[in-house]
Amino acid sequence: MSADITTLRYEQLNVEVFPDRASLGARAGEQAASWLRQRLSQQPQVTIIFAAAPSQNEFLTTLAAASDIDWARVRAFHMDEYLGLPAAAEQRFARYLQSHLFDLVKPGEVHLIPTEGDADEICQGYIAALNAQPLDMVCLGIGENGHLAFNDPPVADFRDPQAMKVVELDEACRQQQVNDGCFAAMDAVPTHALTLTIPTLLSAERLFCMVPGATKRQAVRATLLEPVSTACPATILRQHPGCTLYTDAAAFAGVKHD
C-alpha cells in the first residue's frame, strides 16, 4: 500500500485516508472492482446498490473503466430518489447513475426508482425486485448531516421496520444539494424523497463508502468519534463487519488520532 495512504480502524470500520479525492476514487474503485470480480467467480449474479452524488464521481469513473468484469451478471439498484421532479430532470439520481455508470457498463439488470405513481406501491415493487436475490454490495457516501441515503437524522432508524420509505428531507440535506451544485437555490430542491432504509443498506456483505472534501469534515469526524446514534446516522457504519470508509485529507482534517 502506498505510503501516502493512512489506514485506521474505528471499532469494526476500516478507514483509509488519501491525500486527495482523485487517489481516493481510484483506490476505492480498484478495490470494489476486485471484490466484484471475486464475487462473480463464486456465484451467477451479484446485486449492488449505488449512491448518486458528486462524491462518487471518481470512484464510478474508475469502476466503469475496470476490465474483466462481467457486468451482464450484475443486478444494479440505487438507494434513493427525489419525489416531485419531472422524469427528465437532470437532478434525478437515476439519470446521474445512467450517465456515470449504467450506460457505460450495461449491467444485466438496471432497476431505477420510479417517481410517478403511488409511493407505497413503488416501495413495495422496488423492494420485491431487490429481494429477488441476496444483496452483496453497497457503494455509498455520507451526507453533510451524517445521513446514509436519505435517512437524515430526524427520520433515521437503525431498526427501521420498513425496507424503503417516503421521507421529508432535512433542511441541512436540502442545503447540501445546493452546495453540491445540483440545484441553484434551496427552493428548487424537492422536500420529499424515496429512500432505502438503514437496515436494508447494512444487509449487504460489503460496503464501500466514499467521502471526500472539506464540506464532509464535520460528518467524518462525527461518524468516527461521536456515539453511535441517529444524531449522526453514519455512526452505525462502525458496527458493520465489512465496511471500508475511503476519505481524503480535507475531509479527515477534523479527526484527532494517535
Short mmCIF file of C-alpha atoms in Angstrom, two decimals:
data_model
loop_
_atom_site.label_atom_id
_atom_site.label_comp_id
_atom_site.label_asym_id
_atom_site.label_seq_id
_atom_site.Cartn_x
_atom_site.Cartn_y
_atom_site.Cartn_z
CA MET A 1 0.00 0.00 0.00
CA SER A 2 1.22 3.48 -0.82
CA ALA A 3 2.92 5.42 1.97
CA ASP A 4 0.52 8.27 1.14
CA ILE A 5 -2.41 6.24 2.49
CA THR A 6 -3.15 6.23 6.22
CA THR A 7 -5.06 3.17 7.41
CA LEU A 8 -7.04 3.23 10.65
CA ARG A 9 -9.78 1.27 12.36
CA TYR A 10 -12.72 2.57 14.38
CA GLU A 11 -14.49 -0.36 16.03
CA GLN A 12 -15.28 -2.61 13.02
CA LEU A 13 -14.93 0.15 10.42
CA ASN A 14 -11.82 0.21 8.25
CA VAL A 15 -10.75 3.73 7.28
CA GLU A 16 -8.31 4.71 4.52
CA VAL A 17 -7.24 8.35 4.27
CA PHE A 18 -5.84 9.65 0.97
CA PRO A 19 -4.09 12.92 0.02
CA ASP A 20 -6.87 13.92 -2.39
CA ARG A 21 -10.16 12.79 -3.88
CA ALA A 22 -8.58 11.56 -7.11
CA SER A 23 -6.42 8.97 -5.34
CA LEU A 24 -9.35 8.12 -3.07
CA GLY A 25 -11.63 7.40 -6.01
CA ALA A 26 -9.00 5.40 -7.84
CA ARG A 27 -8.24 3.19 -4.86
CA ALA A 28 -11.88 2.66 -3.90
CA GLY A 29 -12.83 1.88 -7.49
CA GLU A 30 -10.00 -0.62 -7.87
CA GLN A 31 -10.88 -2.37 -4.62
CA ALA A 32 -14.58 -2.50 -5.48
CA ALA A 33 -13.75 -3.92 -8.92
CA SER A 34 -11.52 -6.56 -7.36
CA TRP A 35 -14.20 -7.58 -4.88
CA LEU A 36 -16.82 -7.71 -7.64
CA ARG A 37 -14.64 -9.94 -9.84
CA GLN A 38 -14.10 -12.32 -6.95
CA ARG A 39 -17.78 -12.49 -6.11
CA LEU A 40 -18.71 -13.09 -9.75
CA SER A 41 -16.30 -16.02 -9.77
CA GLN A 42 -18.26 -17.56 -6.89
CA GLN A 43 -21.91 -17.05 -7.90
CA PRO A 44 -24.00 -16.48 -11.02
CA GLN A 45 -25.22 -12.96 -10.19
CA VAL A 46 -24.19 -10.07 -7.94
CA THR A 47 -26.62 -7.47 -6.59
CA ILE A 48 -25.26 -3.96 -5.98
CA ILE A 49 -26.83 -0.73 -4.69
CA PHE A 50 -25.22 2.53 -5.83
CA ALA A 51 -25.30 6.08 -4.47
CA ALA A 52 -25.69 9.07 -6.77
CA ALA A 53 -23.73 12.15 -5.73
CA PRO A 54 -20.69 14.19 -6.81
CA SER A 55 -18.71 12.43 -4.06
CA GLN A 56 -18.96 9.26 -6.15
CA ASN A 57 -17.60 10.73 -9.41
CA GLU A 58 -14.00 9.50 -9.25
CA PHE A 59 -14.99 6.15 -7.80
CA LEU A 60 -17.54 5.47 -10.54
CA THR A 61 -15.11 6.58 -13.26
CA THR A 62 -12.58 4.02 -12.02
CA LEU A 63 -15.17 1.27 -11.63
CA ALA A 64 -16.61 1.88 -15.09
CA ALA A 65 -13.13 1.59 -16.63
CA ALA A 66 -12.22 -1.63 -14.82
CA SER A 67 -11.53 -4.62 -17.05
CA ASP A 68 -12.66 -8.24 -16.82
CA ILE A 69 -15.99 -7.59 -15.08
CA ASP A 70 -18.97 -9.48 -16.49
CA TRP A 71 -21.50 -6.71 -15.97
CA ALA A 72 -24.16 -8.82 -17.69
CA ARG A 73 -24.37 -10.76 -14.41
CA VAL A 74 -24.79 -7.67 -12.23
CA ARG A 75 -28.15 -6.52 -10.85
CA ALA A 76 -27.91 -2.76 -10.26
CA PHE A 77 -30.10 -0.66 -7.95
CA HIS A 78 -29.86 2.81 -6.46
CA MET A 79 -30.60 3.85 -2.90
CA ASP A 80 -32.79 6.92 -3.14
CA GLU A 81 -34.64 9.29 -5.44
CA TYR A 82 -36.38 12.64 -5.24
CA LEU A 83 -40.14 12.89 -5.35
CA GLY A 84 -41.74 15.67 -7.36
CA LEU A 85 -39.14 16.06 -10.08
CA PRO A 86 -40.09 15.55 -13.73
CA ALA A 87 -38.88 12.24 -15.16
CA ALA A 88 -36.46 14.10 -17.44
CA ALA A 89 -34.98 16.32 -14.70
CA GLU A 90 -31.19 16.32 -14.75
CA GLN A 91 -31.07 16.17 -10.94
CA ARG A 92 -32.72 12.76 -10.76
CA PHE A 93 -30.35 10.20 -9.29
CA ALA A 94 -31.39 7.67 -11.91
CA ARG A 95 -30.08 9.98 -14.64
CA TYR A 96 -26.81 10.51 -12.76
CA LEU A 97 -26.16 6.79 -12.47
CA GLN A 98 -27.16 6.13 -16.04
CA SER A 99 -24.63 8.66 -17.35
CA HIS A 100 -21.84 7.87 -14.88
CA LEU A 101 -22.10 4.08 -14.88
CA PHE A 102 -25.08 2.16 -16.20
CA ASP A 103 -24.94 3.40 -19.81
CA LEU A 104 -21.19 2.72 -19.85
CA VAL A 105 -21.03 -0.81 -18.44
CA LYS A 106 -24.57 -2.00 -19.21
CA PRO A 107 -25.44 -4.20 -16.22
CA GLY A 108 -27.65 -7.18 -16.99
CA GLU A 109 -30.40 -5.68 -14.82
CA VAL A 110 -30.88 -2.00 -14.00
CA HIS A 111 -33.65 -1.15 -11.56
CA LEU A 112 -34.45 2.56 -11.44
CA ILE A 113 -36.71 4.03 -8.76
CA PRO A 114 -39.88 5.42 -10.39
CA THR A 115 -41.02 8.88 -9.34
CA GLU A 116 -44.57 8.69 -10.66
CA GLY A 117 -47.37 6.64 -9.13
CA ASP A 118 -48.35 5.64 -5.61
CA ALA A 119 -45.31 5.92 -3.33
CA ASP A 120 -46.20 2.88 -1.22
CA GLU A 121 -46.65 0.74 -4.31
CA ILE A 122 -43.33 2.00 -5.69
CA CYS A 123 -41.59 0.99 -2.45
CA GLN A 124 -43.20 -2.45 -2.40
CA GLY A 125 -42.30 -3.14 -6.03
CA TYR A 126 -38.73 -1.92 -5.70
CA ILE A 127 -38.03 -3.96 -2.59
CA ALA A 128 -39.58 -7.04 -4.20
CA ALA A 129 -37.12 -6.68 -7.08
CA LEU A 130 -34.20 -6.05 -4.72
CA ASN A 131 -35.05 -9.06 -2.57
CA ALA A 132 -35.21 -11.44 -5.52
CA GLN A 133 -31.51 -12.12 -4.90
CA PRO A 134 -29.31 -11.56 -1.83
CA LEU A 135 -27.75 -8.11 -1.58
CA ASP A 136 -23.99 -8.39 -2.00
CA MET A 137 -22.55 -4.89 -2.15
CA VAL A 138 -23.42 -1.25 -1.45
CA CYS A 139 -21.47 1.72 -2.79
CA LEU A 140 -22.40 4.76 -0.75
CA GLY A 141 -21.40 8.12 0.68
CA ILE A 142 -22.18 10.12 3.81
CA GLY A 143 -24.14 13.37 3.78
CA GLU A 144 -23.00 16.59 5.39
CA ASN A 145 -25.54 15.90 8.14
CA GLY A 146 -24.31 12.31 8.52
CA HIS A 147 -27.13 10.76 6.55
CA LEU A 148 -26.96 7.42 4.74
CA ALA A 149 -29.02 7.59 1.54
CA PHE A 150 -31.86 9.96 2.52
CA ASN A 151 -32.02 8.69 6.10
CA ASP A 152 -31.48 12.12 7.67
CA PRO A 153 -31.16 12.36 11.48
CA PRO A 154 -34.87 13.20 12.05
CA VAL A 155 -36.07 10.08 10.18
CA ALA A 156 -33.17 7.61 10.50
CA ASP A 157 -33.94 4.36 12.32
CA PHE A 158 -31.33 1.64 12.88
CA ARG A 159 -34.16 -0.87 13.39
CA ASP A 160 -36.49 0.51 10.76
CA PRO A 161 -39.35 -1.95 10.13
CA GLN A 162 -39.64 -0.67 6.57
CA ALA A 163 -37.18 -1.61 3.85
CA MET A 164 -37.93 1.54 1.84
CA LYS A 165 -39.96 4.61 2.71
CA VAL A 166 -41.02 8.15 1.88
CA VAL A 167 -39.12 10.79 3.86
CA GLU A 168 -39.21 14.54 4.30
CA LEU A 169 -35.73 15.90 3.66
CA ASP A 170 -33.90 17.68 6.45
CA GLU A 171 -33.01 21.33 5.76
CA ALA A 172 -29.29 20.51 6.03
CA CYS A 173 -29.73 17.75 3.49
CA ARG A 174 -31.51 20.07 1.07
CA GLN A 175 -28.81 22.71 1.53
CA GLN A 176 -26.18 20.13 0.62
CA GLN A 177 -27.85 19.64 -2.75
CA VAL A 178 -27.31 23.37 -3.37
CA ASN A 179 -23.72 23.20 -2.04
CA ASP A 180 -23.02 20.32 -4.43
CA GLY A 181 -24.22 22.42 -7.36
CA CYS A 182 -27.15 20.13 -8.12
CA PHE A 183 -29.72 22.90 -7.62
CA ALA A 184 -29.38 26.66 -7.96
CA ALA A 185 -31.31 27.50 -4.78
CA MET A 186 -32.94 25.86 -1.79
CA ASP A 187 -36.49 26.42 -3.03
CA ALA A 188 -35.70 24.33 -6.11
CA VAL A 189 -34.76 21.28 -4.04
CA PRO A 190 -37.60 18.78 -3.54
CA THR A 191 -38.88 18.44 0.02
CA HIS A 192 -39.55 14.68 -0.12
CA ALA A 193 -37.83 11.59 -1.43
CA LEU A 194 -37.90 7.82 -1.50
CA THR A 195 -35.07 6.04 0.29
CA LEU A 196 -33.91 2.58 1.16
CA THR A 197 -33.69 2.36 4.93
CA ILE A 198 -30.58 1.80 7.02
CA PRO A 199 -31.24 -1.90 7.77
CA THR A 200 -31.61 -2.53 4.03
CA LEU A 201 -28.28 -0.87 3.25
CA LEU A 202 -26.49 -2.64 6.09
CA SER A 203 -27.78 -6.04 5.00
CA ALA A 204 -25.10 -6.20 2.29
CA GLU A 205 -21.98 -8.20 2.99
CA ARG A 206 -19.62 -5.50 1.67
CA LEU A 207 -19.92 -1.70 1.85
CA PHE A 208 -17.64 0.75 0.02
CA CYS A 209 -18.13 4.28 1.41
CA MET A 210 -16.53 7.23 -0.41
CA VAL A 211 -16.45 10.57 1.45
CA PRO A 212 -14.13 13.26 0.04
CA GLY A 213 -13.90 17.00 0.54
CA ALA A 214 -13.82 19.70 3.20
CA THR A 215 -17.62 20.00 3.22
CA LYS A 216 -17.73 16.50 4.73
CA ARG A 217 -15.24 17.28 7.54
CA GLN A 218 -17.83 17.50 10.30
CA ALA A 219 -19.64 14.40 9.05
CA VAL A 220 -16.46 12.32 9.01
CA ARG A 221 -15.47 13.49 12.48
CA ALA A 222 -18.93 12.66 13.85
CA THR A 223 -19.03 9.30 12.08
CA LEU A 224 -15.78 8.20 13.67
CA LEU A 225 -15.88 9.88 17.08
CA GLU A 226 -19.47 10.52 18.14
CA PRO A 227 -21.58 7.92 19.98
CA VAL A 228 -23.42 5.54 17.68
CA SER A 229 -26.86 7.13 17.30
CA THR A 230 -29.23 8.50 14.70
CA ALA A 231 -28.00 12.01 15.56
CA CYS A 232 -25.35 11.02 13.01
CA PRO A 233 -26.76 8.03 11.14
CA ALA A 234 -23.37 7.16 9.60
CA THR A 235 -22.01 6.22 13.04
CA ILE A 236 -23.71 2.84 12.55
CA LEU A 237 -21.06 2.00 9.95
CA ARG A 238 -18.66 1.40 12.84
CA GLN A 239 -20.69 -1.71 13.65
CA HIS A 240 -20.66 -3.24 10.17
CA PRO A 241 -18.06 -6.01 9.74
CA GLY A 242 -17.50 -5.41 6.04
CA CYS A 243 -17.34 -1.64 5.50
CA THR A 244 -14.40 0.50 4.37
CA LEU A 245 -14.56 4.29 4.58
CA TYR A 246 -12.42 5.99 1.93
CA THR A 247 -11.79 9.64 2.75
CA ASP A 248 -9.24 12.33 1.98
CA ALA A 249 -7.08 14.75 3.95
CA ALA A 250 -9.59 17.57 3.55
CA ALA A 251 -12.48 15.56 4.99
CA PHE A 252 -10.38 13.88 7.68
CA ALA A 253 -8.83 17.09 8.98
CA GLY A 254 -11.26 17.36 11.88
CA VAL A 255 -10.42 13.93 13.30
CA LYS A 256 -7.83 13.63 16.06
CA HIS A 257 -5.98 10.31 16.14
CA ASP A 258 -2.79 8.83 17.54
#
